[in-house]
Amino acid sequence: MQVTGMLHGAKLLQFVGFPTAEVLGPDASEEQIKCLIDRHHSIFIKPVFKGGVGKKGKAGLLGRVSDLKGALCEKERLYFAEHRQGNVTAKANGVTFEGAVPAAHEIYFSITDSTRFRAPTMTLTHKGGVDIEELDKSEVVQVPFDPLTGLKAFVVANALSELNAPKELISPLVQQLPKLWELYHGFGMTTIELDPIRMRPDSKGRLTPVACDFKCSFDRDDMRWQRLDLPSHLLSDGYSDFEAEINRLRTYQGQSDVCVINSEGTILAPTFGGGANSLVTEILGDDAIISSDFGGNPSYEKMKEVARVCFRHWLGQANVLFIIGGKSNNTDVFETFRALADALREHVARYGPTPLFIVVGRGGPNLVRGMGALRDTAEALGLPYRFFGFDSDMSEVVGYAREADQWMKRGGRELIARSLNAGSRAQQATA
């Protein structure tokens, strides 16, 4: 789950007392907008997108005006604006009106979980307001710190000294930036980013950091984010119907991470474990329909419901049902495989037989019993299968699944379909 922009960002920053630009939401009246312009002389109008959508400024999706007429024109232009970044297309639903903050200095600041340092890491530069990737490495500092002690003032001070930042910036930033660790750590975030933080001078020339843009993402398995009382629609941004159904089944114990890779793919791969998911997604490429991690020792009931949703959405087009994972430590393979087998049998009973090649690669507790349950179901349904145990090389198992998919495309699917039809007619005649 991601949050971008100041509509919700300003409210989150209020939890720790970090100064923000003045923000009005889409429901602001003309009188409120006029008063905002009078106070700040000019305002920014920004479209409101769900989730994380970047590069809006470069796409021209940002308006700056100094009168009410211009503000209303920009509101009309941006309220339902569409934006495409890479393969992601988003549609706005509303705008924000944000008071301009005059400043000579702009700061980039972020905290994120770093896989490089295996610790929370602060990224900081006093030349913010641009893409961080465009800056020379000497102008940006990355500092890992101990999560037990948190982001201390001296960490910020040392980083600014290393950057040779102007002295007038150091004291205000040292006072304010550590507050963001409280927000990050206290509410289950995995990333928080402010760019820019504009250094606004007061009447005596003293600078105050003011957040003018905000991004964050949450670990949805960390329930502390629920204390923020965020709108429920933030949970379902950009999801297909399939992903929305799966995510409603999500629990802390027994994950349900899933993402549609290619809605035209031909290999349905329920995957168990993050490492297996990375390998499978990389090797299968566009042949894979989904990227998933259903590990975490899910219960029989939950695994069966997840499988039921997967089968209902994708089994009709799949050539291969590829059940793959590493050697588990705590996941009961029998329970998960029994759930998959039962869901498959019920799907066929409800929707009719479908030509399918089943490939399985797994290890862990009760593996033999679990494979036995899948074997019995595959044979009862008349489906070909190939099972690999814990001593098999996972990359070779993935390769076998791709070969099975190619065989299905070369005529195997038609052979299985004829076999299933013949089997169905024989069963009807016997009855």
mmCIF file of N, CA and C in Angstrom, residues 161-209:
data_model
loop_
_atom_site.group_PDB
_atom_site.id
_atom_site.type_symbol
_atom_site.label_atom_id
_atom_site.label_comp_id
_atom_site.label_asym_id
_atom_site.label_seq_id
_atom_site.Cartn_x
_atom_site.Cartn_y
_atom_site.Cartn_z
ATOM 1 N N SER A 161 27.216 17.631 7.313
ATOM 2 C CA SER A 161 28.620 18.065 7.311
ATOM 3 C C SER A 161 29.386 17.396 6.175
ATOM 4 N N GLU A 162 29.098 16.108 5.958
ATOM 5 C CA GLU A 162 29.765 15.388 4.869
ATOM 6 C C GLU A 162 29.415 15.995 3.512
ATOM 7 N N LEU A 163 28.201 16.528 3.386
ATOM 8 C CA LEU A 163 27.763 17.149 2.139
ATOM 9 C C LEU A 163 28.230 18.599 1.996
ATOM 10 N N ASN A 164 28.853 19.125 3.041
ATOM 11 C CA ASN A 164 29.240 20.545 3.063
ATOM 12 C C ASN A 164 28.024 21.446 2.842
ATOM 13 N N ALA A 165 26.934 21.096 3.501
ATOM 14 C CA ALA A 165 25.705 21.868 3.381
ATOM 15 C C ALA A 165 25.879 23.240 4.035
ATOM 16 N N PRO A 166 25.181 24.260 3.552
ATOM 17 C CA PRO A 166 25.243 25.587 4.188
ATOM 18 C C PRO A 166 24.903 25.499 5.674
ATOM 19 N N LYS A 167 25.598 26.256 6.473
ATOM 20 C CA LYS A 167 25.444 26.155 7.926
ATOM 21 C C LYS A 167 24.035 26.492 8.389
ATOM 22 N N GLU A 168 23.376 27.395 7.671
ATOM 23 C CA GLU A 168 22.036 27.794 8.119
ATOM 24 C C GLU A 168 21.021 26.663 7.977
ATOM 25 N N LEU A 169 21.349 25.616 7.207
ATOM 26 C CA LEU A 169 20.446 24.482 7.051
ATOM 27 C C LEU A 169 20.552 23.472 8.183
ATOM 28 N N ILE A 170 21.711 23.401 8.801
ATOM 29 C CA ILE A 170 22.008 22.265 9.670
ATOM 30 C C ILE A 170 21.118 22.228 10.905
ATOM 31 N N SER A 171 21.041 23.314 11.622
ATOM 32 C CA SER A 171 20.275 23.302 12.871
ATOM 33 C C SER A 171 18.797 23.002 12.660
ATOM 34 N N PRO A 172 18.110 23.660 11.701
ATOM 35 C CA PRO A 172 16.685 23.335 11.509
ATOM 36 C C PRO A 172 16.449 21.880 11.100
ATOM 37 N N LEU A 173 17.314 21.349 10.235
ATOM 38 C CA LEU A 173 17.134 19.972 9.786
ATOM 39 C C LEU A 173 17.447 18.970 10.899
ATOM 40 N N VAL A 174 18.451 19.268 11.686
ATOM 41 C CA VAL A 174 18.792 18.388 12.811
ATOM 42 C C VAL A 174 17.638 18.326 13.807
ATOM 43 N N GLN A 175 16.902 19.413 13.964
ATOM 44 C CA GLN A 175 15.770 19.427 14.887
ATOM 45 C C GLN A 175 14.547 18.696 14.330
ATOM 46 N N GLN A 176 14.322 18.806 13.027
ATOM 47 C CA GLN A 176 13.063 18.326 12.456
ATOM 48 C C GLN A 176 13.133 16.931 11.838
ATOM 49 N N LEU A 177 14.202 16.573 11.152
ATOM 50 C CA LEU A 177 14.239 15.308 10.411
ATOM 51 C C LEU A 177 14.113 14.069 11.292
ATOM 52 N N PRO A 178 14.698 14.035 12.497
ATOM 53 C CA PRO A 178 14.521 12.833 13.331
ATOM 54 C C PRO A 178 13.054 12.519 13.652
ATOM 55 N N LYS A 179 12.167 13.522 13.566
ATOM 56 C CA LYS A 179 10.743 13.259 13.806
ATOM 57 C C LYS A 179 10.182 12.252 12.805
ATOM 58 N N LEU A 180 10.755 12.236 11.602
ATOM 59 C CA LEU A 180 10.231 11.358 10.555
ATOM 60 C C LEU A 180 10.496 9.885 10.866
ATOM 61 N N TRP A 181 11.531 9.600 11.654
ATOM 62 C CA TRP A 181 11.760 8.224 12.099
ATOM 63 C C TRP A 181 10.609 7.759 12.990
ATOM 64 N N GLU A 182 10.081 8.651 13.817
ATOM 65 C CA GLU A 182 8.950 8.293 14.669
ATOM 66 C C GLU A 182 7.750 7.870 13.821
ATOM 67 N N LEU A 183 7.516 8.607 12.741
ATOM 68 C CA LEU A 183 6.403 8.265 11.847
ATOM 69 C C LEU A 183 6.671 6.961 11.120
ATOM 70 N N TYR A 184 7.881 6.810 10.599
ATOM 71 C CA TYR A 184 8.270 5.611 9.855
ATOM 72 C C TYR A 184 8.181 4.365 10.736
ATOM 73 N N HIS A 185 8.766 4.428 11.902
ATOM 74 C CA HIS A 185 8.853 3.261 12.774
ATOM 75 C C HIS A 185 7.558 3.003 13.518
ATOM 76 N N GLY A 186 6.852 4.056 13.859
ATOM 77 C CA GLY A 186 5.677 3.903 14.708
ATOM 78 C C GLY A 186 4.446 3.382 14.002
ATOM 79 N N PHE A 187 4.430 3.453 12.656
ATOM 80 C CA PHE A 187 3.216 3.072 11.931
ATOM 81 C C PHE A 187 3.475 2.046 10.834
ATOM 82 N N GLY A 188 4.553 1.287 10.948
ATOM 83 C CA GLY A 188 4.779 0.154 10.054
ATOM 84 C C GLY A 188 5.115 0.515 8.626
ATOM 85 N N MET A 189 5.858 1.602 8.415
ATOM 86 C CA MET A 189 6.236 1.981 7.058
ATOM 87 C C MET A 189 7.484 1.216 6.608
ATOM 88 N N THR A 190 7.611 1.056 5.290
ATOM 89 C CA THR A 190 8.828 0.509 4.702
ATOM 90 C C THR A 190 9.610 1.577 3.949
ATOM 91 N N THR A 191 8.946 2.676 3.602
ATOM 92 C CA THR A 191 9.601 3.796 2.929
ATOM 93 C C THR A 191 8.875 5.076 3.286
ATOM 94 N N ILE A 192 9.639 6.138 3.489
ATOM 95 C CA ILE A 192 9.064 7.479 3.587
ATOM 96 C C ILE A 192 9.989 8.418 2.834
ATOM 97 N N GLU A 193 9.403 9.286 2.008
ATOM 98 C CA GLU A 193 10.203 10.185 1.175
ATOM 99 C C GLU A 193 9.545 11.554 1.128
ATOM 100 N N LEU A 194 10.349 12.587 1.369
ATOM 101 C CA LEU A 194 9.902 13.971 1.241
ATOM 102 C C LEU A 194 10.798 14.658 0.224
ATOM 103 N N ASP A 195 10.205 15.102 -0.875
ATOM 104 C CA ASP A 195 10.973 15.783 -1.919
ATOM 105 C C ASP A 195 10.032 16.657 -2.745
ATOM 106 N N PRO A 196 10.123 17.990 -2.563
ATOM 107 C CA PRO A 196 11.136 18.651 -1.752
ATOM 108 C C PRO A 196 10.645 19.011 -0.346
ATOM 109 N N ILE A 197 11.623 19.187 0.546
ATOM 110 C CA ILE A 197 11.419 19.941 1.777
ATOM 111 C C ILE A 197 11.989 21.327 1.492
ATOM 112 N N ARG A 198 11.135 22.321 1.492
ATOM 113 C CA ARG A 198 11.592 23.675 1.190
ATOM 114 C C ARG A 198 11.895 24.410 2.497
ATOM 115 N N MET A 199 13.042 25.102 2.509
ATOM 116 C CA MET A 199 13.515 25.783 3.722
ATOM 117 C C MET A 199 12.991 27.221 3.723
ATOM 118 N N ARG A 200 11.867 27.412 4.415
ATOM 119 C CA ARG A 200 11.175 28.698 4.418
ATOM 120 C C ARG A 200 11.767 29.621 5.481
ATOM 121 N N PRO A 201 12.170 30.852 5.121
ATOM 122 C CA PRO A 201 12.699 31.782 6.119
ATOM 123 C C PRO A 201 11.579 32.496 6.860
ATOM 124 N N ASP A 202 11.779 32.736 8.149
ATOM 125 C CA ASP A 202 10.805 33.538 8.897
ATOM 126 C C ASP A 202 11.229 34.997 8.865
ATOM 127 N N SER A 203 10.563 35.833 9.668
ATOM 128 C CA SER A 203 10.838 37.278 9.634
ATOM 129 C C SER A 203 12.251 37.616 10.077
ATOM 130 N N LYS A 204 12.865 36.723 10.854
ATOM 131 C CA LYS A 204 14.238 36.963 11.327
ATOM 132 C C LYS A 204 15.273 36.237 10.479
ATOM 133 N N GLY A 205 14.811 35.597 9.403
ATOM 134 C CA GLY A 205 15.740 34.908 8.526
ATOM 135 C C GLY A 205 16.029 33.474 8.916
ATOM 136 N N ARG A 206 15.473 33.011 10.040
ATOM 137 C CA ARG A 206 15.700 31.629 10.453
ATOM 138 C C ARG A 206 14.876 30.702 9.562
ATOM 139 N N LEU A 207 15.473 29.586 9.145
ATOM 140 C CA LEU A 207 14.836 28.676 8.205
ATOM 141 C C LEU A 207 14.022 27.609 8.921
ATOM 142 N N THR A 208 12.892 27.272 8.312
ATOM 143 C CA THR A 208 12.033 26.195 8.812
ATOM 144 C C THR A 208 11.814 25.181 7.702
ATOM 145 N N PRO A 209 12.088 23.879 7.915
ATOM 146 C CA PRO A 209 11.811 22.867 6.893
ATOM 147 C C PRO A 209 10.299 22.692 6.718
#
